[in-house]
PDB file of C-alpha atoms in Angstrom:
ATOM      1  CA  GLU A 289      72.250 -89.573 -25.483  1.00 96.00           C
ATOM      2  CA  VAL A 290      72.536 -91.955 -28.411  1.00 97.00           C
ATOM      3  CA  GLN A 291      69.161 -92.819 -29.925  1.00 98.00           C
ATOM      4  CA  LEU A 292      68.265 -95.042 -32.860  1.00 98.00           C
ATOM      5  CA  VAL A 293      64.599 -95.009 -33.869  1.00 98.00           C
ATOM      6  CA  GLU A 294      63.359 -97.445 -36.494  1.00 98.00           C
ATOM      7  CA  THR A 295      60.186 -97.067 -38.520  1.00 98.00           C
ATOM      8  CA  GLY A 296      58.584 -98.677 -41.542  1.00 98.00           C
ATOM      9  CA  GLY A 297      57.698-102.140 -40.345  1.00 97.00           C
ATOM     10  CA  GLY A 298      54.416-103.911 -40.873  1.00 97.00           C
ATOM     11  CA  LEU A 299      52.605-106.755 -42.588  1.00 98.00           C
ATOM     12  CA  VAL A 300      53.604-107.455 -46.184  1.00 98.00           C
ATOM     13  CA  GLN A 301      52.793-110.233 -48.627  1.00 98.00           C
ATOM     14  CA  PRO A 302      55.466-112.640 -49.843  1.00 98.00           C
ATOM     15  CA  GLY A 303      57.312-111.298 -52.869  1.00 98.00           C
ATOM     16  CA  ARG A 304      56.563-107.669 -52.043  1.00 98.00           C
ATOM     17  CA  SER A 305      58.902-104.927 -50.827  1.00 98.00           C
ATOM     18  CA  LEU A 306      59.314-102.830 -47.693  1.00 98.00           C
ATOM     19  CA  LYS A 307      61.722-100.077 -46.679  1.00 98.00           C
ATOM     20  CA  LEU A 308      62.861 -99.547 -43.111  1.00 98.00           C
ATOM     21  CA  SER A 309      64.303 -96.298 -41.794  1.00 98.00           C
ATOM     22  CA  CYS A 310      66.391 -95.552 -38.720  1.00 98.00           C
ATOM     23  CA  VAL A 311      66.883 -91.995 -37.516  1.00 98.00           C
ATOM     24  CA  ALA A 312      69.997 -91.537 -35.423  1.00 98.00           C
ATOM     25  CA  SER A 313      70.699 -88.826 -32.879  1.00 98.00           C
ATOM     26  CA  GLY A 314      73.077 -88.048 -30.048  1.00 98.00           C
ATOM     27  CA  PHE A 315      76.277 -88.776 -31.972  1.00 97.00           C
ATOM     28  CA  THR A 316      78.122 -87.793 -35.140  1.00 97.00           C
ATOM     29  CA  PHE A 317      76.356 -90.152 -37.536  1.00 98.00           C
ATOM     30  CA  ASN A 318      78.796 -89.839 -40.425  1.00 95.00           C
ATOM     31  CA  ASN A 319      81.669 -91.101 -38.268  1.00 97.00           C
ATOM     32  CA  TYR A 320      80.164 -94.539 -37.688  1.00 97.00           C
ATOM     33  CA  TRP A 321      79.558 -97.716 -39.630  1.00 97.00           C
ATOM     34  CA  MET A 322      75.950 -98.851 -39.182  1.00 98.00           C
ATOM     35  CA  SER A 323      74.188-102.190 -39.456  1.00 98.00           C
ATOM     36  CA  TRP A 324      70.866-103.975 -39.375  1.00 98.00           C
ATOM     37  CA  THR A 325      70.376-107.095 -37.280  1.00 98.00           C
ATOM     38  CA  ARG A 326      67.176-109.137 -37.031  1.00 98.00           C
ATOM     39  CA  GLN A 327      65.535-111.576 -34.645  1.00 98.00           C
ATOM     40  CA  ALA A 328      62.788-113.961 -35.693  1.00 97.00           C
ATOM     41  CA  PRO A 329      60.068-114.454 -33.047  1.00 95.00           C
ATOM     42  CA  GLY A 330      61.463-116.476 -30.157  1.00 92.00           C
ATOM     43  CA  LYS A 331      64.747-117.022 -31.984  1.00 94.00           C
ATOM     44  CA  GLY A 332      68.319-115.797 -31.958  1.00 96.00           C
ATOM     45  CA  LEU A 333      70.034-112.881 -33.639  1.00 98.00           C
ATOM     46  CA  GLU A 334      71.059-112.670 -37.297  1.00 98.00           C
ATOM     47  CA  TRP A 335      73.226-109.935 -38.824  1.00 98.00           C
ATOM     48  CA  VAL A 336      71.568-108.591 -41.980  1.00 98.00           C
ATOM     49  CA  ALA A 337      73.699-105.801 -43.433  1.00 98.00           C
ATOM     50  CA  SER A 338      76.455-103.284 -42.721  1.00 97.00           C
ATOM     51  CA  ILE A 339      77.492-100.030 -44.355  1.00 97.00           C
ATOM     52  CA  THR A 340      80.629 -97.945 -43.980  1.00 96.00           C
ATOM     53  CA  ASN A 341      80.447 -94.427 -42.565  1.00 96.00           C
ATOM     54  CA  SER A 342      80.638 -92.862 -46.032  1.00 96.00           C
ATOM     55  CA  GLY A 343      78.184 -95.333 -47.542  1.00 96.00           C
ATOM     56  CA  GLY A 344      80.805 -96.381 -50.056  1.00 96.00           C
ATOM     57  CA  SER A 345      80.811-100.059 -49.124  1.00 96.00           C
ATOM     58  CA  THR A 346      78.130-102.475 -48.012  1.00 97.00           C
ATOM     59  CA  TYR A 347      78.147-106.040 -46.713  1.00 97.00           C
ATOM     60  CA  TYR A 348      75.466-108.759 -46.552  1.00 98.00           C
ATOM     61  CA  PRO A 349      75.082-112.416 -45.606  1.00 98.00           C
ATOM     62  CA  ASP A 350      74.053-114.803 -48.378  1.00 97.00           C
ATOM     63  CA  SER A 351      70.533-115.074 -46.896  1.00 97.00           C
ATOM     64  CA  VAL A 352      69.649-111.539 -48.031  1.00 98.00           C
ATOM     65  CA  LYS A 353      72.277-110.689 -50.663  1.00 98.00           C
ATOM     66  CA  GLY A 354      70.607-109.516 -53.873  1.00 98.00           C
ATOM     67  CA  ARG A 355      67.279-108.883 -52.115  1.00 98.00           C
ATOM     68  CA  PHE A 356      68.151-106.342 -49.394  1.00 98.00           C
ATOM     69  CA  THR A 357      69.976-103.032 -49.813  1.00 98.00           C
ATOM     70  CA  ILE A 358      71.391-100.971 -46.962  1.00 98.00           C
ATOM     71  CA  SER A 359      71.952 -97.264 -47.551  1.00 98.00           C
ATOM     72  CA  ARG A 360      72.330 -94.044 -45.591  1.00 98.00           C
ATOM     73  CA  ASP A 361      71.748 -90.317 -45.846  1.00 98.00           C
ATOM     74  CA  ASN A 362      74.369 -88.656 -43.688  1.00 98.00           C
ATOM     75  CA  ALA A 363      72.768 -85.241 -44.148  1.00 98.00           C
ATOM     76  CA  GLN A 364      69.567 -86.585 -42.601  1.00 98.00           C
ATOM     77  CA  ASN A 365      71.251 -88.870 -40.029  1.00 98.00           C
ATOM     78  CA  THR A 366      69.185 -91.723 -41.415  1.00 98.00           C
ATOM     79  CA  LEU A 367      69.909 -95.363 -42.192  1.00 98.00           C
ATOM     80  CA  TYR A 368      67.741 -97.398 -44.537  1.00 98.00           C
ATOM     81  CA  LEU A 369      67.057-101.018 -45.390  1.00 98.00           C
ATOM     82  CA  GLN A 370      65.274-101.698 -48.662  1.00 98.00           C
ATOM     83  CA  MET A 371      63.875-105.222 -48.593  1.00 98.00           C
ATOM     84  CA  ASN A 372      62.687-106.764 -51.847  1.00 98.00           C
ATOM     85  CA  SER A 373      61.302-110.200 -52.742  1.00 98.00           C
ATOM     86  CA  LEU A 374      60.343-110.764 -49.129  1.00 98.00           C
ATOM     87  CA  ARG A 375      59.899-114.306 -47.849  1.00 98.00           C
ATOM     88  CA  SER A 376      58.147-115.745 -44.817  1.00 97.00           C
ATOM     89  CA  GLU A 377      61.566-116.448 -43.274  1.00 97.00           C
ATOM     90  CA  ASP A 378      62.271-112.696 -43.276  1.00 98.00           C
ATOM     91  CA  THR A 379      59.621-112.276 -40.575  1.00 98.00           C
ATOM     92  CA  ALA A 380      61.479-110.773 -37.628  1.00 98.00           C
ATOM     93  CA  THR A 381      62.122-107.745 -35.485  1.00 98.00           C
ATOM     94  CA  TYR A 382      64.709-105.612 -37.268  1.00 98.00           C
ATOM     95  CA  TYR A 383      67.160-103.636 -35.166  1.00 98.00           C
ATOM     96  CA  CYS A 384      69.216-100.691 -36.307  1.00 98.00           C
ATOM     97  CA  THR A 385      72.660-101.043 -34.737  1.00 98.00           C
ATOM     98  CA  ARG A 386      75.724 -98.835 -34.458  1.00 98.00           C
ATOM     99  CA  GLU A 387      79.165-100.363 -34.781  1.00 96.00           C
ATOM    100  CA  GLY A 388      81.788 -99.062 -32.371  1.00 90.00           C
ATOM    101  CA  LEU A 389      84.216 -96.457 -33.631  1.00 85.00           C
ATOM    102  CA  TRP A 390      87.261 -98.719 -33.256  1.00 86.00           C
ATOM    103  CA  VAL A 391      85.643-102.107 -32.807  1.00 89.00           C
ATOM    104  CA  SER A 392      82.935-103.805 -34.848  1.00 89.00           C
ATOM    105  CA  SER A 393      80.693-104.888 -32.000  1.00 96.00           C
ATOM    106  CA  PHE A 394      77.253-103.263 -31.880  1.00 97.00           C
ATOM    107  CA  ASP A 395      77.422-100.708 -29.084  1.00 96.00           C
ATOM    108  CA  TYR A 396      73.939 -99.265 -29.516  1.00 97.00           C
ATOM    109  CA  TRP A 397      70.672-100.839 -30.652  1.00 98.00           C
ATOM    110  CA  GLY A 398      67.346 -99.330 -31.600  1.00 98.00           C
ATOM    111  CA  GLN A 399      64.086-100.510 -30.074  1.00 98.00           C
ATOM    112  CA  GLY A 400      63.371-102.610 -33.152  1.00 98.00           C
ATOM    113  CA  VAL A 401      60.610-102.725 -35.737  1.00 98.00           C
ATOM    114  CA  MET A 402      58.516-105.780 -36.575  1.00 98.00           C
ATOM    115  CA  VAL A 403      58.251-107.053 -40.130  1.00 98.00           C
ATOM    116  CA  THR A 404      55.740-109.812 -40.833  1.00 98.00           C
ATOM    117  CA  VAL A 405      55.747-111.499 -44.226  1.00 98.00           C
ATOM    118  CA  SER A 406      52.506-113.376 -44.745  1.00 97.00           C
ATOM    119  CA  SER A 407      49.698-113.732 -47.224  1.00 96.00           C
TER     120      SER A 407
ATOM    121  CA  ASP B 220      80.902-118.939 -42.364  1.00 96.00           C
ATOM    122  CA  ILE B 221      82.121-119.080 -38.763  1.00 97.00           C
ATOM    123  CA  GLN B 222      79.815-121.137 -36.556  1.00 98.00           C
ATOM    124  CA  MET B 223      79.369-120.007 -32.956  1.00 98.00           C
ATOM    125  CA  THR B 224      78.397-122.793 -30.544  1.00 98.00           C
ATOM    126  CA  GLN B 225      77.078-121.437 -27.272  1.00 98.00           C
ATOM    127  CA  SER B 226      76.406-123.452 -24.130  1.00 96.00           C
ATOM    128  CA  PRO B 227      74.386-124.097 -22.154  1.00 97.00           C
ATOM    129  CA  ALA B 228      71.149-123.246 -23.951  1.00 98.00           C
ATOM    130  CA  SER B 229      69.499-122.559 -20.600  1.00 97.00           C
ATOM    131  CA  LEU B 230      70.705-122.117 -17.081  1.00 96.00           C
ATOM    132  CA  SER B 231      69.063-121.849 -13.691  1.00 97.00           C
ATOM    133  CA  ALA B 232      71.044-120.275 -10.858  1.00 97.00           C
ATOM    134  CA  SER B 233      70.512-118.782  -7.402  1.00 97.00           C
ATOM    135  CA  LEU B 234      71.015-115.195  -6.313  1.00 97.00           C
ATOM    136  CA  GLY B 235      74.636-114.562  -5.401  1.00 97.00           C
ATOM    137  CA  GLU B 236      75.889-117.515  -7.424  1.00 97.00           C
ATOM    138  CA  THR B 237      78.610-117.303 -10.087  1.00 97.00           C
ATOM    139  CA  VAL B 238      77.527-118.260 -13.593  1.00 98.00           C
ATOM    140  CA  THR B 239      79.625-119.068 -16.661  1.00 98.00           C
ATOM    141  CA  ILE B 240      78.468-119.193 -20.276  1.00 98.00           C
ATOM    142  CA  GLU B 241      80.696-120.626 -22.986  1.00 98.00           C
ATOM    143  CA  CYS B 242      81.050-119.853 -26.670  1.00 98.00           C
ATOM    144  CA  ARG B 243      83.143-121.816 -29.151  1.00 98.00           C
ATOM    145  CA  ALA B 244      83.994-120.578 -32.632  1.00 98.00           C
ATOM    146  CA  SER B 245      84.532-122.945 -35.554  1.00 98.00           C
ATOM    147  CA  GLU B 246      87.835-121.198 -36.286  1.00 98.00           C
ATOM    148  CA  ASP B 247      90.163-118.705 -34.652  1.00 98.00           C
ATOM    149  CA  ILE B 248      88.421-115.329 -34.268  1.00 98.00           C
ATOM    150  CA  TYR B 249      91.377-113.529 -32.636  1.00 98.00           C
ATOM    151  CA  SER B 250      89.311-112.189 -29.698  1.00 97.00           C
ATOM    152  CA  ASN B 251      86.910-110.381 -32.042  1.00 97.00           C
ATOM    153  CA  LEU B 252      84.030-111.446 -29.844  1.00 98.00           C
ATOM    154  CA  ALA B 253      81.206-109.621 -28.110  1.00 98.00           C
ATOM    155  CA  TRP B 254      78.625-110.618 -25.521  1.00 98.00           C
ATOM    156  CA  TYR B 255      75.128-109.135 -25.432  1.00 98.00           C
ATOM    157  CA  GLN B 256      72.384-109.240 -22.820  1.00 98.00           C
ATOM    158  CA  GLN B 257      68.738-109.191 -23.863  1.00 98.00           C
ATOM    159  CA  LYS B 258      66.117-108.790 -21.169  1.00 97.00           C
ATOM    160  CA  PRO B 259      62.572-109.950 -21.977  1.00 93.00           C
ATOM    161  CA  GLY B 260      60.833-107.504 -24.297  1.00 93.00           C
ATOM    162  CA  ASN B 261      63.945-105.355 -24.763  1.00 97.00           C
ATOM    163  CA  SER B 262      66.655-104.848 -27.354  1.00 98.00           C
ATOM    164  CA  PRO B 263      70.037-106.502 -26.851  1.00 98.00           C
ATOM    165  CA  GLN B 264      72.696-104.480 -25.031  1.00 98.00           C
ATOM    166  CA  LEU B 265      76.444-104.764 -25.380  1.00 98.00           C
ATOM    167  CA  LEU B 266      78.173-106.205 -22.306  1.00 98.00           C
ATOM    168  CA  ILE B 267      81.660-107.184 -23.463  1.00 98.00           C
ATOM    169  CA  TYR B 268      83.691-106.453 -26.607  1.00 98.00           C
ATOM    170  CA  ASP B 269      87.068-107.680 -27.796  1.00 97.00           C
ATOM    171  CA  ALA B 270      86.474-110.765 -25.635  1.00 98.00           C
ATOM    172  CA  ASN B 271      87.322-109.114 -22.321  1.00 98.00           C
ATOM    173  CA  SER B 272      86.594-105.364 -22.437  1.00 97.00           C
ATOM    174  CA  LEU B 273      83.642-104.161 -20.386  1.00 98.00           C
ATOM    175  CA  ALA B 274      81.239-101.878 -22.255  1.00 97.00           C
ATOM    176  CA  ASP B 275      80.360 -98.507 -20.747  1.00 95.00           C
ATOM    177  CA  GLY B 276      78.001 -98.693 -17.803  1.00 95.00           C
ATOM    178  CA  VAL B 277      78.153-102.481 -17.432  1.00 97.00           C
ATOM    179  CA  PRO B 278      78.549-103.671 -13.818  1.00 97.00           C
ATOM    180  CA  SER B 279      81.949-105.086 -12.910  1.00 97.00           C
ATOM    181  CA  ARG B 280      80.396-108.430 -11.902  1.00 98.00           C
ATOM    182  CA  PHE B 281      80.365-109.207 -15.641  1.00 98.00           C
ATOM    183  CA  SER B 282      83.632-110.347 -17.175  1.00 98.00           C
ATOM    184  CA  GLY B 283      84.774-111.981 -20.387  1.00 98.00           C
ATOM    185  CA  SER B 284      87.751-114.147 -21.178  1.00 98.00           C
ATOM    186  CA  GLY B 285      89.154-116.442 -23.798  1.00 98.00           C
ATOM    187  CA  SER B 286      91.174-116.531 -26.988  1.00 98.00           C
ATOM    188  CA  GLY B 287      91.420-118.435 -30.227  1.00 98.00           C
ATOM    189  CA  THR B 288      88.207-120.420 -30.517  1.00 98.00           C
ATOM    190  CA  GLN B 289      87.100-120.633 -26.851  1.00 98.00           C
ATOM    191  CA  TYR B 290      85.444-117.784 -24.950  1.00 98.00           C
ATOM    192  CA  SER B 291      83.412-117.375 -21.802  1.00 98.00           C
ATOM    193  CA  LEU B 292      81.223-114.865 -20.013  1.00 98.00           C
ATOM    194  CA  LYS B 293      81.205-114.924 -16.216  1.00 98.00           C
ATOM    195  CA  ILE B 294      78.655-113.283 -13.983  1.00 98.00           C
ATOM    196  CA  ASN B 295      79.738-112.987 -10.363  1.00 97.00           C
ATOM    197  CA  SER B 296      77.244-112.649  -7.545  1.00 97.00           C
ATOM    198  CA  LEU B 297      74.125-113.105  -9.684  1.00 97.00           C
ATOM    199  CA  GLN B 298      71.471-110.417  -9.245  1.00 97.00           C
ATOM    200  CA  SER B 299      67.754-110.599 -10.081  1.00 96.00           C
ATOM    201  CA  GLU B 300      68.232-108.025 -12.851  1.00 96.00           C
ATOM    202  CA  ASP B 301      70.600-110.419 -14.629  1.00 97.00           C
ATOM    203  CA  VAL B 302      67.690-112.632 -15.672  1.00 97.00           C
ATOM    204  CA  ALA B 303      67.979-112.411 -19.452  1.00 98.00           C
ATOM    205  CA  SER B 304      69.191-114.141 -22.575  1.00 98.00           C
ATOM    206  CA  TYR B 305      72.855-113.835 -23.453  1.00 98.00           C
ATOM    207  CA  PHE B 306      74.356-114.024 -26.933  1.00 98.00           C
ATOM    208  CA  CYS B 307      77.912-114.176 -28.170  1.00 98.00           C
ATOM    209  CA  GLN B 308      78.890-112.702 -31.560  1.00 98.00           C
ATOM    210  CA  GLN B 309      82.008-112.914 -33.677  1.00 98.00           C
ATOM    211  CA  TYR B 310      83.020-109.945 -35.808  1.00 97.00           C
ATOM    212  CA  ASN B 311      86.301-111.279 -37.109  1.00 97.00           C
ATOM    213  CA  ASN B 312      84.885-112.180 -40.518  1.00 95.00           C
ATOM    214  CA  TYR B 313      81.800-111.470 -42.558  1.00 96.00           C
ATOM    215  CA  PRO B 314      79.171-112.710 -42.181  1.00 97.00           C
ATOM    216  CA  TYR B 315      79.043-111.679 -38.541  1.00 98.00           C
ATOM    217  CA  THR B 316      77.509-114.601 -36.660  1.00 98.00           C
ATOM    218  CA  PHE B 317      75.873-115.071 -33.274  1.00 98.00           C
ATOM    219  CA  GLY B 318      75.591-117.936 -30.882  1.00 98.00           C
ATOM    220  CA  ALA B 319      72.107-119.387 -30.377  1.00 98.00           C
ATOM    221  CA  GLY B 320      71.823-117.824 -26.938  1.00 98.00           C
ATOM    222  CA  THR B 321      71.667-118.815 -23.285  1.00 98.00           C
ATOM    223  CA  LYS B 322      68.520-118.177 -21.278  1.00 98.00           C
ATOM    224  CA  LEU B 323      69.386-117.439 -17.656  1.00 98.00           C
ATOM    225  CA  GLU B 324      66.711-117.883 -15.019  1.00 97.00           C
ATOM    226  CA  LEU B 325      66.636-117.700 -11.246  1.00 96.00           C
ATOM    227  CA  LYS B 326      66.384-120.924  -9.280  1.00 93.00           C
TER     228      LYS B 326
END
């Protein structure tokens, strides 16, 4: 059974940093591209970052480029999201998502972790 | 960036009814489109990928269609467990973008 379990969320002040982790199980982690997607309270979905299966390439929208860094440790089956210079608009539930092997839709989602940016 | 315009924003339907949700892309996305269902308090789940392919375990009353810039999700014979929000997503180009969502309720 595929499982994605996120940790590391919480309350953080504007301008500070936070690092999210996602432990994957139930599939061969190093075969799959992985992503982070977020959802502000009561709002829609926003893609945040993607990383290739090897970790050699990463992709971001302009809203987080230069502030967020996605990375992975294939030996530990773990995906990370380092978030720096956090802003109030980064407040959201962050989901770890797996991209399909042959198609880039998100075929599995974690339960999500809440990040609140507030003073 | 590709804009995804989803309609309607909300929808009220009766059990057994057929429901259709539309999604329009600001440019051709070559069927690189997914639909997700999000039940209250839960994570989104993949329903449809590549515009018309049913994800594993998804009931056959769900179907997707469309091409170019126009896509739709149809739910046949609406069930109570289909009460949820539905989102479309394009993955043809970065940044991946989502529609604003459709909230489906029972009449």
